[in-house]
Amino acid sequence: DAMRGLAPGVTVELVNASTRARLERVRAGQLDATFVRGTATVAGLELIPVWQDQLLVALPARHELAAEQTVAVEQLRELPLRIARRRDNPPLVDLVLGACADAGFEPVLGPATVRLEDTLAEIGTGAPSWTVVYEAHARGLRAPRLAFRPTRPALYLPTLLAVPESATSRSLAPLLRACTQAAAIDHDS
């Protein structure tokens, strides 16, 4: 919506593909830009930080920790962690495992699932375990069997805009302003 208001003549196309595929399409000139989370460097592309995504812990609503306003990472040490394979999401996995290490433990990993929806369904109905979910995603979920809580310390993963190194500030200006507006709206809600 912000982009449409700032640059009415520009068409925005949402593309559903893996991060790697979207980055390749930007590098090949098939996409002007793409959003990525937590990637440090990509050859041939510039990564511009646009906002921070807070991660929430997702755990069974019936678990005693669900009554807490925030959950200290060390409180999760006894529960298996259900998280994506590292090869599928290195920044997320590294952040979560690093937070656990900082809290003094190595989490026992529960069975991996490919889709977050499957993981959340199993956490809500199966043996107690936990995962992390982006706050913006959690707000849109109707999941009465789950509790989503901020962690102590808070965990954030940056969202970056990947653009070709040759992109000009003039071509990016409307998109960057739209990102700023979207981040402000998301932060206020």
Tab-separated table of C-alpha atoms in Angstrom:
chain	number	residue	atom	x	y	z
A	1	ASP	CA	0.000	0.000	0.000
A	2	ALA	CA	2.799	2.411	0.888
A	3	MET	CA	4.563	1.713	-2.405
A	4	ARG	CA	1.361	2.222	-4.383
A	5	GLY	CA	0.892	5.618	-2.717
A	6	LEU	CA	4.491	6.727	-3.277
A	7	ALA	CA	4.925	5.419	-6.826
A	8	PRO	CA	1.490	4.859	-8.402
A	9	GLY	CA	2.973	3.931	-11.787
A	10	VAL	CA	5.133	1.146	-10.394
A	11	THR	CA	3.834	-2.419	-10.430
A	12	VAL	CA	4.642	-4.501	-7.372
A	13	GLU	CA	4.864	-8.229	-7.969
A	14	LEU	CA	5.052	-10.557	-4.992
A	15	VAL	CA	7.169	-13.623	-5.694
A	16	ASN	CA	6.995	-16.812	-3.668
A	17	ALA	CA	10.322	-18.608	-3.992
A	18	SER	CA	13.190	-19.674	-1.801
A	19	THR	CA	15.563	-16.976	-0.593
A	20	ARG	CA	18.313	-18.383	-2.780
A	21	ALA	CA	16.090	-18.349	-5.896
A	22	ARG	CA	14.923	-14.775	-5.267
A	23	LEU	CA	18.499	-13.575	-4.738
A	24	GLU	CA	19.536	-15.244	-7.996
A	25	ARG	CA	16.665	-13.543	-9.827
A	26	VAL	CA	17.741	-10.150	-8.483
A	27	ARG	CA	21.340	-10.853	-9.516
A	28	ALA	CA	20.145	-11.883	-13.008
A	29	GLY	CA	18.030	-8.734	-13.387
A	30	GLN	CA	14.721	-10.635	-13.344
A	31	LEU	CA	13.656	-8.930	-10.088
A	32	ASP	CA	14.493	-5.385	-9.001
A	33	ALA	CA	14.758	-6.266	-5.308
A	34	THR	CA	13.824	-8.835	-2.707
A	35	PHE	CA	13.484	-8.956	1.057
A	36	VAL	CA	15.712	-11.341	3.004
A	37	ARG	CA	16.197	-11.952	6.696
A	38	GLY	CA	19.544	-12.099	8.401
A	39	THR	CA	21.783	-12.649	5.356
A	40	ALA	CA	25.213	-11.029	5.848
A	41	THR	CA	26.676	-10.732	2.326
A	42	VAL	CA	25.705	-11.805	-1.167
A	43	ALA	CA	28.125	-11.353	-4.076
A	44	GLY	CA	26.912	-8.805	-6.610
A	45	LEU	CA	24.098	-7.498	-4.413
A	46	GLU	CA	23.814	-4.731	-1.873
A	47	LEU	CA	21.881	-5.536	1.291
A	48	ILE	CA	20.136	-2.545	2.859
A	49	PRO	CA	18.731	-2.957	6.400
A	50	VAL	CA	15.059	-1.904	6.451
A	51	TRP	CA	13.702	-3.166	9.792
A	52	GLN	CA	14.160	-5.641	12.641
A	53	ASP	CA	11.800	-8.598	13.096
A	54	GLN	CA	11.224	-9.707	16.676
A	55	LEU	CA	11.015	-13.432	17.296
A	56	LEU	CA	8.503	-14.862	19.739
A	57	VAL	CA	8.706	-18.243	21.391
A	58	ALA	CA	5.769	-20.505	20.479
A	59	LEU	CA	4.868	-23.104	23.079
A	60	PRO	CA	1.793	-25.060	24.128
A	61	ALA	CA	-0.891	-22.811	25.653
A	62	ARG	CA	-1.293	-25.412	28.421
A	63	HIS	CA	2.394	-25.192	29.444
A	64	GLU	CA	3.242	-23.314	32.654
A	65	LEU	CA	5.504	-20.878	30.752
A	66	ALA	CA	2.478	-19.714	28.746
A	67	ALA	CA	1.334	-17.816	31.847
A	68	GLU	CA	4.485	-15.644	31.733
A	69	GLN	CA	4.481	-12.238	29.989
A	70	THR	CA	7.989	-12.945	28.692
A	71	VAL	CA	10.013	-16.156	28.713
A	72	ALA	CA	13.683	-16.145	29.626
A	73	VAL	CA	15.631	-18.219	27.131
A	74	GLU	CA	17.119	-20.302	29.965
A	75	GLN	CA	13.572	-21.316	31.022
A	76	LEU	CA	13.329	-23.284	27.761
A	77	ARG	CA	16.266	-25.594	28.510
A	78	GLU	CA	14.078	-28.580	29.478
A	79	LEU	CA	11.863	-28.432	26.377
A	80	PRO	CA	12.872	-29.814	22.980
A	81	LEU	CA	13.395	-27.148	20.337
A	82	ARG	CA	11.617	-27.648	17.000
A	83	ILE	CA	13.379	-25.546	14.404
A	84	ALA	CA	14.161	-25.541	10.700
A	85	ARG	CA	17.251	-27.339	9.499
A	86	ARG	CA	20.222	-25.004	9.466
A	87	ARG	CA	20.684	-25.384	5.708
A	88	ASP	CA	17.127	-24.084	5.224
A	89	ASN	CA	17.493	-20.973	7.419
A	90	PRO	CA	21.041	-20.415	8.750
A	91	PRO	CA	20.475	-16.905	10.190
A	92	LEU	CA	17.441	-17.990	12.218
A	93	VAL	CA	18.980	-21.232	13.477
A	94	ASP	CA	22.274	-19.517	14.360
A	95	LEU	CA	20.447	-16.762	16.260
A	96	VAL	CA	18.329	-19.190	18.301
A	97	LEU	CA	21.137	-21.654	19.042
A	98	GLY	CA	23.403	-18.726	19.922
A	99	ALA	CA	20.810	-17.375	22.367
A	100	CYS	CA	20.575	-20.810	23.980
A	101	ALA	CA	24.384	-21.024	24.241
A	102	ASP	CA	24.457	-17.534	25.788
A	103	ALA	CA	21.886	-18.790	28.322
A	104	GLY	CA	24.182	-21.699	29.199
A	105	PHE	CA	22.635	-24.666	27.435
A	106	GLU	CA	22.479	-26.568	24.183
A	107	PRO	CA	18.861	-27.340	23.338
A	108	VAL	CA	17.672	-30.855	22.712
A	109	LEU	CA	16.355	-30.764	19.170
A	110	GLY	CA	12.920	-32.195	18.565
A	111	PRO	CA	11.910	-33.728	15.245
A	112	ALA	CA	12.241	-31.354	12.309
A	113	THR	CA	9.310	-30.610	10.064
A	114	VAL	CA	9.439	-28.857	6.739
A	115	ARG	CA	6.485	-26.508	7.206
A	116	LEU	CA	6.058	-24.125	10.134
A	117	GLU	CA	2.328	-24.866	10.194
A	118	ASP	CA	3.074	-28.559	10.859
A	119	THR	CA	5.534	-27.664	13.605
A	120	LEU	CA	3.022	-25.375	15.296
A	121	ALA	CA	0.260	-27.996	15.068
A	122	GLU	CA	2.509	-30.577	16.713
A	123	ILE	CA	3.590	-28.155	19.450
A	124	GLY	CA	-0.046	-27.310	20.175
A	125	THR	CA	-1.217	-30.918	20.367
A	126	GLY	CA	1.808	-33.079	21.147
A	127	ALA	CA	4.420	-33.385	23.846
A	128	PRO	CA	5.627	-29.985	25.111
A	129	SER	CA	8.256	-28.377	22.898
A	130	TRP	CA	8.969	-24.928	21.469
A	131	THR	CA	9.975	-22.997	18.383
A	132	VAL	CA	10.268	-19.365	17.351
A	133	VAL	CA	7.951	-17.382	15.099
A	134	TYR	CA	8.290	-13.889	13.693
A	135	GLU	CA	6.046	-11.553	15.694
A	136	ALA	CA	4.291	-10.234	12.571
A	137	HIS	CA	3.471	-13.816	11.525
A	138	ALA	CA	2.248	-14.758	15.008
A	139	ARG	CA	-0.161	-11.808	15.073
A	140	GLY	CA	-1.936	-13.215	12.023
A	141	LEU	CA	-2.311	-16.740	13.367
A	142	ARG	CA	-5.432	-18.093	14.987
A	143	ALA	CA	-3.892	-20.735	17.207
A	144	PRO	CA	-5.722	-21.187	20.529
A	145	ARG	CA	-3.542	-24.182	21.489
A	146	LEU	CA	-0.386	-22.068	21.306
A	147	ALA	CA	1.058	-19.209	23.322
A	148	PHE	CA	3.397	-16.707	21.669
A	149	ARG	CA	5.664	-14.858	24.090
A	150	PRO	CA	8.604	-12.462	23.741
A	151	THR	CA	11.900	-13.786	25.002
A	152	ARG	CA	14.319	-12.345	27.546
A	153	PRO	CA	16.587	-11.192	26.090
A	154	ALA	CA	14.525	-10.189	23.067
A	155	LEU	CA	15.570	-11.881	19.834
A	156	TYR	CA	15.594	-9.882	16.609
A	157	LEU	CA	16.524	-10.810	13.063
A	158	PRO	CA	17.128	-8.012	10.554
A	159	THR	CA	15.156	-7.792	7.340
A	160	LEU	CA	17.226	-6.480	4.471
A	161	LEU	CA	16.393	-5.326	0.981
A	162	ALA	CA	18.639	-7.044	-1.564
A	163	VAL	CA	19.258	-4.964	-4.690
A	164	PRO	CA	21.833	-5.082	-7.491
A	165	GLU	CA	25.049	-3.211	-6.640
A	166	SER	CA	24.328	-1.089	-9.723
A	167	ALA	CA	20.961	0.142	-8.393
A	168	THR	CA	20.726	3.915	-8.066
A	169	SER	CA	19.404	5.781	-5.070
A	170	ARG	CA	16.855	7.408	-7.397
A	171	SER	CA	15.401	4.045	-8.438
A	172	LEU	CA	15.345	2.777	-4.850
A	173	ALA	CA	14.029	5.893	-3.111
A	174	PRO	CA	10.285	5.082	-3.371
A	175	LEU	CA	10.834	1.497	-2.221
A	176	LEU	CA	12.987	2.554	0.736
A	177	ARG	CA	10.428	5.195	1.770
A	178	ALA	CA	7.674	2.554	1.522
A	179	CYS	CA	9.742	0.225	3.744
A	180	THR	CA	10.162	3.009	6.311
A	181	GLN	CA	6.414	3.651	6.306
A	182	ALA	CA	5.595	-0.059	6.588
A	183	ALA	CA	8.046	-0.508	9.470
A	184	ALA	CA	6.501	2.483	11.308
A	185	ILE	CA	2.972	1.123	10.834
A	186	ASP	CA	4.025	-2.375	11.942
A	187	HIS	CA	5.793	-0.951	14.997
A	188	ASP	CA	2.706	1.065	16.021
A	189	SER	CA	0.282	-1.882	15.764
